[in-house]
Amino acid sequence: MELHVTSVDYAPEELHDQVPLVFELLREIPGSDRPDYWIGRCKTPIQWIEGNKDITYVVVAARWQGTRIEPHVKNLPVGISYVLDESVLTDETLDFKKCSYVAIGISHETTGGTLPEKHKGILAGTIGKFFGKGSQ
């Protein structure tokens, strides 16, 4: 599967400039708290200023209980961690000490080249009319 992250929040400043992020999901890996983390390979390495390195692999997981990274999912909030020790790629369970949590992202599964739709401004919708934006 391929995961396309179209926006990030609570992220290092340099990560905002690198969006969209595209990850090839290699395999699911259980952690001590849940069974559905995913190891992904970055289509383009991510520059990480604090760690002074380029990141090649990430660990991602759905942020909300009852949601999953799965085929055709759209607008799914995920937690994103950088893999600091690539031995995690062959580990049977996720060792959180080998990763660094960096951001929340909005993701879309895009296998087969189906790119996510561009977000429409939220203020142009129902809420916007109360703030004098969009149609009244």
PDB file of N, CA, C and O in Angstrom, residues 67-109:
ATOM      1  N   THR A  67     -10.215   3.206  14.083  1.00  0.00           N
ATOM      2  CA  THR A  67      -9.847   3.490  12.692  1.00  0.00           C
ATOM      3  C   THR A  67      -8.565   2.743  12.371  1.00  0.00           C
ATOM      4  O   THR A  67      -7.800   2.383  13.264  1.00  0.00           O
ATOM      5  N   ARG A  68      -8.339   2.518  11.054  1.00  0.00           N
ATOM      6  CA  ARG A  68      -7.174   1.741  10.621  1.00  0.00           C
ATOM      7  C   ARG A  68      -6.624   2.304   9.324  1.00  0.00           C
ATOM      8  O   ARG A  68      -7.371   2.846   8.520  1.00  0.00           O
ATOM      9  N   ILE A  69      -5.359   2.072   9.123  1.00  0.00           N
ATOM     10  CA  ILE A  69      -4.764   2.297   7.814  1.00  0.00           C
ATOM     11  C   ILE A  69      -5.121   1.072   6.995  1.00  0.00           C
ATOM     12  O   ILE A  69      -4.764  -0.044   7.363  1.00  0.00           O
ATOM     13  N   GLU A  70      -5.869   1.287   5.916  1.00  0.00           N
ATOM     14  CA  GLU A  70      -6.337   0.185   5.088  1.00  0.00           C
ATOM     15  C   GLU A  70      -6.589   0.702   3.671  1.00  0.00           C
ATOM     16  O   GLU A  70      -6.606   1.917   3.453  1.00  0.00           O
ATOM     17  N   PRO A  71      -6.783  -0.199   2.712  1.00  0.00           N
ATOM     18  CA  PRO A  71      -7.020   0.250   1.339  1.00  0.00           C
ATOM     19  C   PRO A  71      -8.185   1.241   1.248  1.00  0.00           C
ATOM     20  O   PRO A  71      -9.194   1.095   1.932  1.00  0.00           O
ATOM     21  N   HIS A  72      -7.992   2.255   0.432  1.00  0.00           N
ATOM     22  CA  HIS A  72      -9.007   3.261   0.087  1.00  0.00           C
ATOM     23  C   HIS A  72      -9.357   4.229   1.217  1.00  0.00           C
ATOM     24  O   HIS A  72     -10.288   5.012   1.061  1.00  0.00           O
ATOM     25  N   VAL A  73      -8.647   4.209   2.347  1.00  0.00           N
ATOM     26  CA  VAL A  73      -8.961   5.131   3.431  1.00  0.00           C
ATOM     27  C   VAL A  73      -8.589   6.558   2.992  1.00  0.00           C
ATOM     28  O   VAL A  73      -7.618   6.765   2.269  1.00  0.00           O
ATOM     29  N   LYS A  74      -9.405   7.524   3.427  1.00  0.00           N
ATOM     30  CA  LYS A  74      -9.170   8.926   3.083  1.00  0.00           C
ATOM     31  C   LYS A  74      -9.305   9.786   4.336  1.00  0.00           C
ATOM     32  O   LYS A  74     -10.092   9.476   5.229  1.00  0.00           O
ATOM     33  N   ASN A  75      -8.542  10.858   4.362  1.00  0.00           N
ATOM     34  CA  ASN A  75      -8.613  11.842   5.452  1.00  0.00           C
ATOM     35  C   ASN A  75      -8.446  11.204   6.830  1.00  0.00           C
ATOM     36  O   ASN A  75      -9.131  11.565   7.777  1.00  0.00           O
ATOM     37  N   LEU A  76      -7.539  10.253   6.922  1.00  0.00           N
ATOM     38  CA  LEU A  76      -7.303   9.540   8.180  1.00  0.00           C
ATOM     39  C   LEU A  76      -6.181  10.212   8.965  1.00  0.00           C
ATOM     40  O   LEU A  76      -5.049  10.288   8.483  1.00  0.00           O
ATOM     41  N   PRO A  77      -6.455  10.704  10.171  1.00  0.00           N
ATOM     42  CA  PRO A  77      -5.374  11.238  11.001  1.00  0.00           C
ATOM     43  C   PRO A  77      -4.442  10.111  11.450  1.00  0.00           C
ATOM     44  O   PRO A  77      -4.907   9.053  11.878  1.00  0.00           O
ATOM     45  N   VAL A  78      -3.141  10.337  11.297  1.00  0.00           N
ATOM     46  CA  VAL A  78      -2.135   9.354  11.685  1.00  0.00           C
ATOM     47  C   VAL A  78      -1.051  10.022  12.512  1.00  0.00           C
ATOM     48  O   VAL A  78      -0.789  11.214  12.369  1.00  0.00           O
ATOM     49  N   GLY A  79      -0.445   9.241  13.385  1.00  0.00           N
ATOM     50  CA  GLY A  79       0.765   9.661  14.065  1.00  0.00           C
ATOM     51  C   GLY A  79       1.950   9.236  13.213  1.00  0.00           C
ATOM     52  O   GLY A  79       1.936   8.148  12.632  1.00  0.00           O
ATOM     53  N   ILE A  80       2.954  10.104  13.125  1.00  0.00           N
ATOM     54  CA  ILE A  80       4.134   9.831  12.307  1.00  0.00           C
ATOM     55  C   ILE A  80       5.368   9.867  13.200  1.00  0.00           C
ATOM     56  O   ILE A  80       5.584  10.826  13.934  1.00  0.00           O
ATOM     57  N   SER A  81       6.163   8.808  13.128  1.00  0.00           N
ATOM     58  CA  SER A  81       7.435   8.729  13.854  1.00  0.00           C
ATOM     59  C   SER A  81       8.550   8.448  12.859  1.00  0.00           C
ATOM     60  O   SER A  81       8.366   7.682  11.909  1.00  0.00           O
ATOM     61  N   TYR A  82       9.701   9.056  13.091  1.00  0.00           N
ATOM     62  CA  TYR A  82      10.875   8.760  12.277  1.00  0.00           C
ATOM     63  C   TYR A  82      11.571   7.530  12.832  1.00  0.00           C
ATOM     64  O   TYR A  82      11.701   7.381  14.056  1.00  0.00           O
ATOM     65  N   VAL A  83      12.033   6.644  11.956  1.00  0.00           N
ATOM     66  CA  VAL A  83      12.819   5.487  12.366  1.00  0.00           C
ATOM     67  C   VAL A  83      14.262   5.937  12.510  1.00  0.00           C
ATOM     68  O   VAL A  83      14.868   6.423  11.556  1.00  0.00           O
ATOM     69  N   LEU A  84      14.814   5.795  13.722  1.00  0.00           N
ATOM     70  CA  LEU A  84      16.185   6.206  13.999  1.00  0.00           C
ATOM     71  C   LEU A  84      17.164   5.046  13.921  1.00  0.00           C
ATOM     72  O   LEU A  84      18.351   5.242  13.692  1.00  0.00           O
ATOM     73  N   ASP A  85      16.672   3.843  14.145  1.00  0.00           N
ATOM     74  CA  ASP A  85      17.501   2.634  14.114  1.00  0.00           C
ATOM     75  C   ASP A  85      16.831   1.661  13.150  1.00  0.00           C
ATOM     76  O   ASP A  85      15.763   1.127  13.436  1.00  0.00           O
ATOM     77  N   GLU A  86      17.456   1.454  11.998  1.00  0.00           N
ATOM     78  CA  GLU A  86      16.825   0.647  10.955  1.00  0.00           C
ATOM     79  C   GLU A  86      16.714  -0.838  11.291  1.00  0.00           C
ATOM     80  O   GLU A  86      16.100  -1.588  10.541  1.00  0.00           O
ATOM     81  N   SER A  87      17.234  -1.263  12.443  1.00  0.00           N
ATOM     82  CA  SER A  87      17.005  -2.655  12.847  1.00  0.00           C
ATOM     83  C   SER A  87      15.521  -2.896  13.121  1.00  0.00           C
ATOM     84  O   SER A  87      15.062  -4.037  13.128  1.00  0.00           O
ATOM     85  N   VAL A  88      14.741  -1.808  13.309  1.00  0.00           N
ATOM     86  CA  VAL A  88      13.294  -1.938  13.510  1.00  0.00           C
ATOM     87  C   VAL A  88      12.636  -2.595  12.288  1.00  0.00           C
ATOM     88  O   VAL A  88      11.583  -3.230  12.409  1.00  0.00           O
ATOM     89  N   LEU A  89      13.276  -2.490  11.138  1.00  0.00           N
ATOM     90  CA  LEU A  89      12.711  -3.059   9.910  1.00  0.00           C
ATOM     91  C   LEU A  89      12.561  -4.574   9.972  1.00  0.00           C
ATOM     92  O   LEU A  89      11.699  -5.151   9.307  1.00  0.00           O
ATOM     93  N   THR A  90      13.388  -5.229  10.777  1.00  0.00           N
ATOM     94  CA  THR A  90      13.332  -6.695  10.889  1.00  0.00           C
ATOM     95  C   THR A  90      12.855  -7.166  12.262  1.00  0.00           C
ATOM     96  O   THR A  90      12.746  -8.365  12.488  1.00  0.00           O
ATOM     97  N   ASP A  91      12.582  -6.235  13.165  1.00  0.00           N
ATOM     98  CA  ASP A  91      12.094  -6.608  14.498  1.00  0.00           C
ATOM     99  C   ASP A  91      10.696  -7.222  14.408  1.00  0.00           C
ATOM    100  O   ASP A  91       9.922  -6.905  13.504  1.00  0.00           O
ATOM    101  N   GLU A  92      10.384  -8.086  15.374  1.00  0.00           N
ATOM    102  CA  GLU A  92       9.053  -8.699  15.414  1.00  0.00           C
ATOM    103  C   GLU A  92       8.024  -7.796  16.071  1.00  0.00           C
ATOM    104  O   GLU A  92       6.839  -7.873  15.759  1.00  0.00           O
ATOM    105  N   THR A  93       8.463  -6.951  17.015  1.00  0.00           N
ATOM    106  CA  THR A  93       7.585  -5.972  17.648  1.00  0.00           C
ATOM    107  C   THR A  93       8.278  -4.614  17.621  1.00  0.00           C
ATOM    108  O   THR A  93       9.509  -4.537  17.581  1.00  0.00           O
ATOM    109  N   LEU A  94       7.479  -3.568  17.667  1.00  0.00           N
ATOM    110  CA  LEU A  94       8.009  -2.214  17.583  1.00  0.00           C
ATOM    111  C   LEU A  94       8.666  -1.805  18.897  1.00  0.00           C
ATOM    112  O   LEU A  94       8.052  -1.887  19.956  1.00  0.00           O
ATOM    113  N   ASP A  95       9.905  -1.383  18.802  1.00  0.00           N
ATOM    114  CA  ASP A  95      10.639  -0.840  19.947  1.00  0.00           C
ATOM    115  C   ASP A  95      10.615   0.675  19.801  1.00  0.00           C
ATOM    116  O   ASP A  95      11.264   1.238  18.918  1.00  0.00           O
ATOM    117  N   PHE A  96       9.847   1.345  20.668  1.00  0.00           N
ATOM    118  CA  PHE A  96       9.654   2.783  20.562  1.00  0.00           C
ATOM    119  C   PHE A  96      10.950   3.566  20.741  1.00  0.00           C
ATOM    120  O   PHE A  96      11.050   4.708  20.293  1.00  0.00           O
ATOM    121  N   LYS A  97      11.949   2.973  21.369  1.00  0.00           N
ATOM    122  CA  LYS A  97      13.236   3.649  21.555  1.00  0.00           C
ATOM    123  C   LYS A  97      13.994   3.798  20.235  1.00  0.00           C
ATOM    124  O   LYS A  97      14.940   4.567  20.153  1.00  0.00           O
ATOM    125  N   LYS A  98      13.559   3.068  19.218  1.00  0.00           N
ATOM    126  CA  LYS A  98      14.226   3.125  17.909  1.00  0.00           C
ATOM    127  C   LYS A  98      13.561   4.140  16.982  1.00  0.00           C
ATOM    128  O   LYS A  98      13.894   4.227  15.807  1.00  0.00           O
ATOM    129  N   CYS A  99      12.604   4.912  17.535  1.00  0.00           N
ATOM    130  CA  CYS A  99      11.845   5.876  16.741  1.00  0.00           C
ATOM    131  C   CYS A  99      11.738   7.197  17.490  1.00  0.00           C
ATOM    132  O   CYS A  99      11.965   7.250  18.689  1.00  0.00           O
ATOM    133  N   SER A 100      11.368   8.236  16.762  1.00  0.00           N
ATOM    134  CA  SER A 100      11.098   9.540  17.366  1.00  0.00           C
ATOM    135  C   SER A 100       9.779  10.065  16.807  1.00  0.00           C
ATOM    136  O   SER A 100       9.666  10.313  15.600  1.00  0.00           O
ATOM    137  N   TYR A 101       8.794  10.229  17.694  1.00  0.00           N
ATOM    138  CA  TYR A 101       7.486  10.734  17.279  1.00  0.00           C
ATOM    139  C   TYR A 101       7.636  12.194  16.850  1.00  0.00           C
ATOM    140  O   TYR A 101       8.231  12.993  17.569  1.00  0.00           O
ATOM    141  N   VAL A 102       7.096  12.554  15.669  1.00  0.00           N
ATOM    142  CA  VAL A 102       7.312  13.909  15.178  1.00  0.00           C
ATOM    143  C   VAL A 102       6.060  14.685  14.803  1.00  0.00           C
ATOM    144  O   VAL A 102       6.090  15.912  14.827  1.00  0.00           O
ATOM    145  N   ALA A 103       4.968  14.032  14.401  1.00  0.00           N
ATOM    146  CA  ALA A 103       3.856  14.822  13.884  1.00  0.00           C
ATOM    147  C   ALA A 103       2.556  14.031  13.812  1.00  0.00           C
ATOM    148  O   ALA A 103       2.542  12.810  13.873  1.00  0.00           O
ATOM    149  N   ILE A 104       1.496  14.785  13.632  1.00  0.00           N
ATOM    150  CA  ILE A 104       0.193  14.256  13.256  1.00  0.00           C
ATOM    151  C   ILE A 104       0.028  14.602  11.778  1.00  0.00           C
ATOM    152  O   ILE A 104       0.379  15.702  11.349  1.00  0.00           O
ATOM    153  N   GLY A 105      -0.479  13.669  11.003  1.00  0.00           N
ATOM    154  CA  GLY A 105      -0.703  13.945   9.587  1.00  0.00           C
ATOM    155  C   GLY A 105      -2.093  13.513   9.160  1.00  0.00           C
ATOM    156  O   GLY A 105      -2.727  12.688   9.813  1.00  0.00           O
ATOM    157  N   ILE A 106      -2.567  14.097   8.068  1.00  0.00           N
ATOM    158  CA  ILE A 106      -3.808  13.647   7.444  1.00  0.00           C
ATOM    159  C   ILE A 106      -3.396  12.818   6.240  1.00  0.00           C
ATOM    160  O   ILE A 106      -2.676  13.301   5.360  1.00  0.00           O
ATOM    161  N   SER A 107      -3.854  11.557   6.203  1.00  0.00           N
ATOM    162  CA  SER A 107      -3.355  10.619   5.200  1.00  0.00           C
ATOM    163  C   SER A 107      -4.469  10.052   4.333  1.00  0.00           C
ATOM    164  O   SER A 107      -5.647  10.066   4.699  1.00  0.00           O
ATOM    165  N   HIS A 108      -4.026   9.519   3.188  1.00  0.00           N
ATOM    166  CA  HIS A 108      -4.919   8.913   2.196  1.00  0.00           C
ATOM    167  C   HIS A 108      -4.162   7.730   1.608  1.00  0.00           C
ATOM    168  O   HIS A 108      -2.994   7.864   1.242  1.00  0.00           O
ATOM    169  N   GLU A 109      -4.822   6.595   1.491  1.00  0.00           N
ATOM    170  CA  GLU A 109      -4.187   5.439   0.855  1.00  0.00           C
ATOM    171  C   GLU A 109      -4.327   5.639  -0.651  1.00  0.00           C
ATOM    172  O   GLU A 109      -5.422   5.847  -1.158  1.00  0.00           O
TER     173      GLU A 109
END
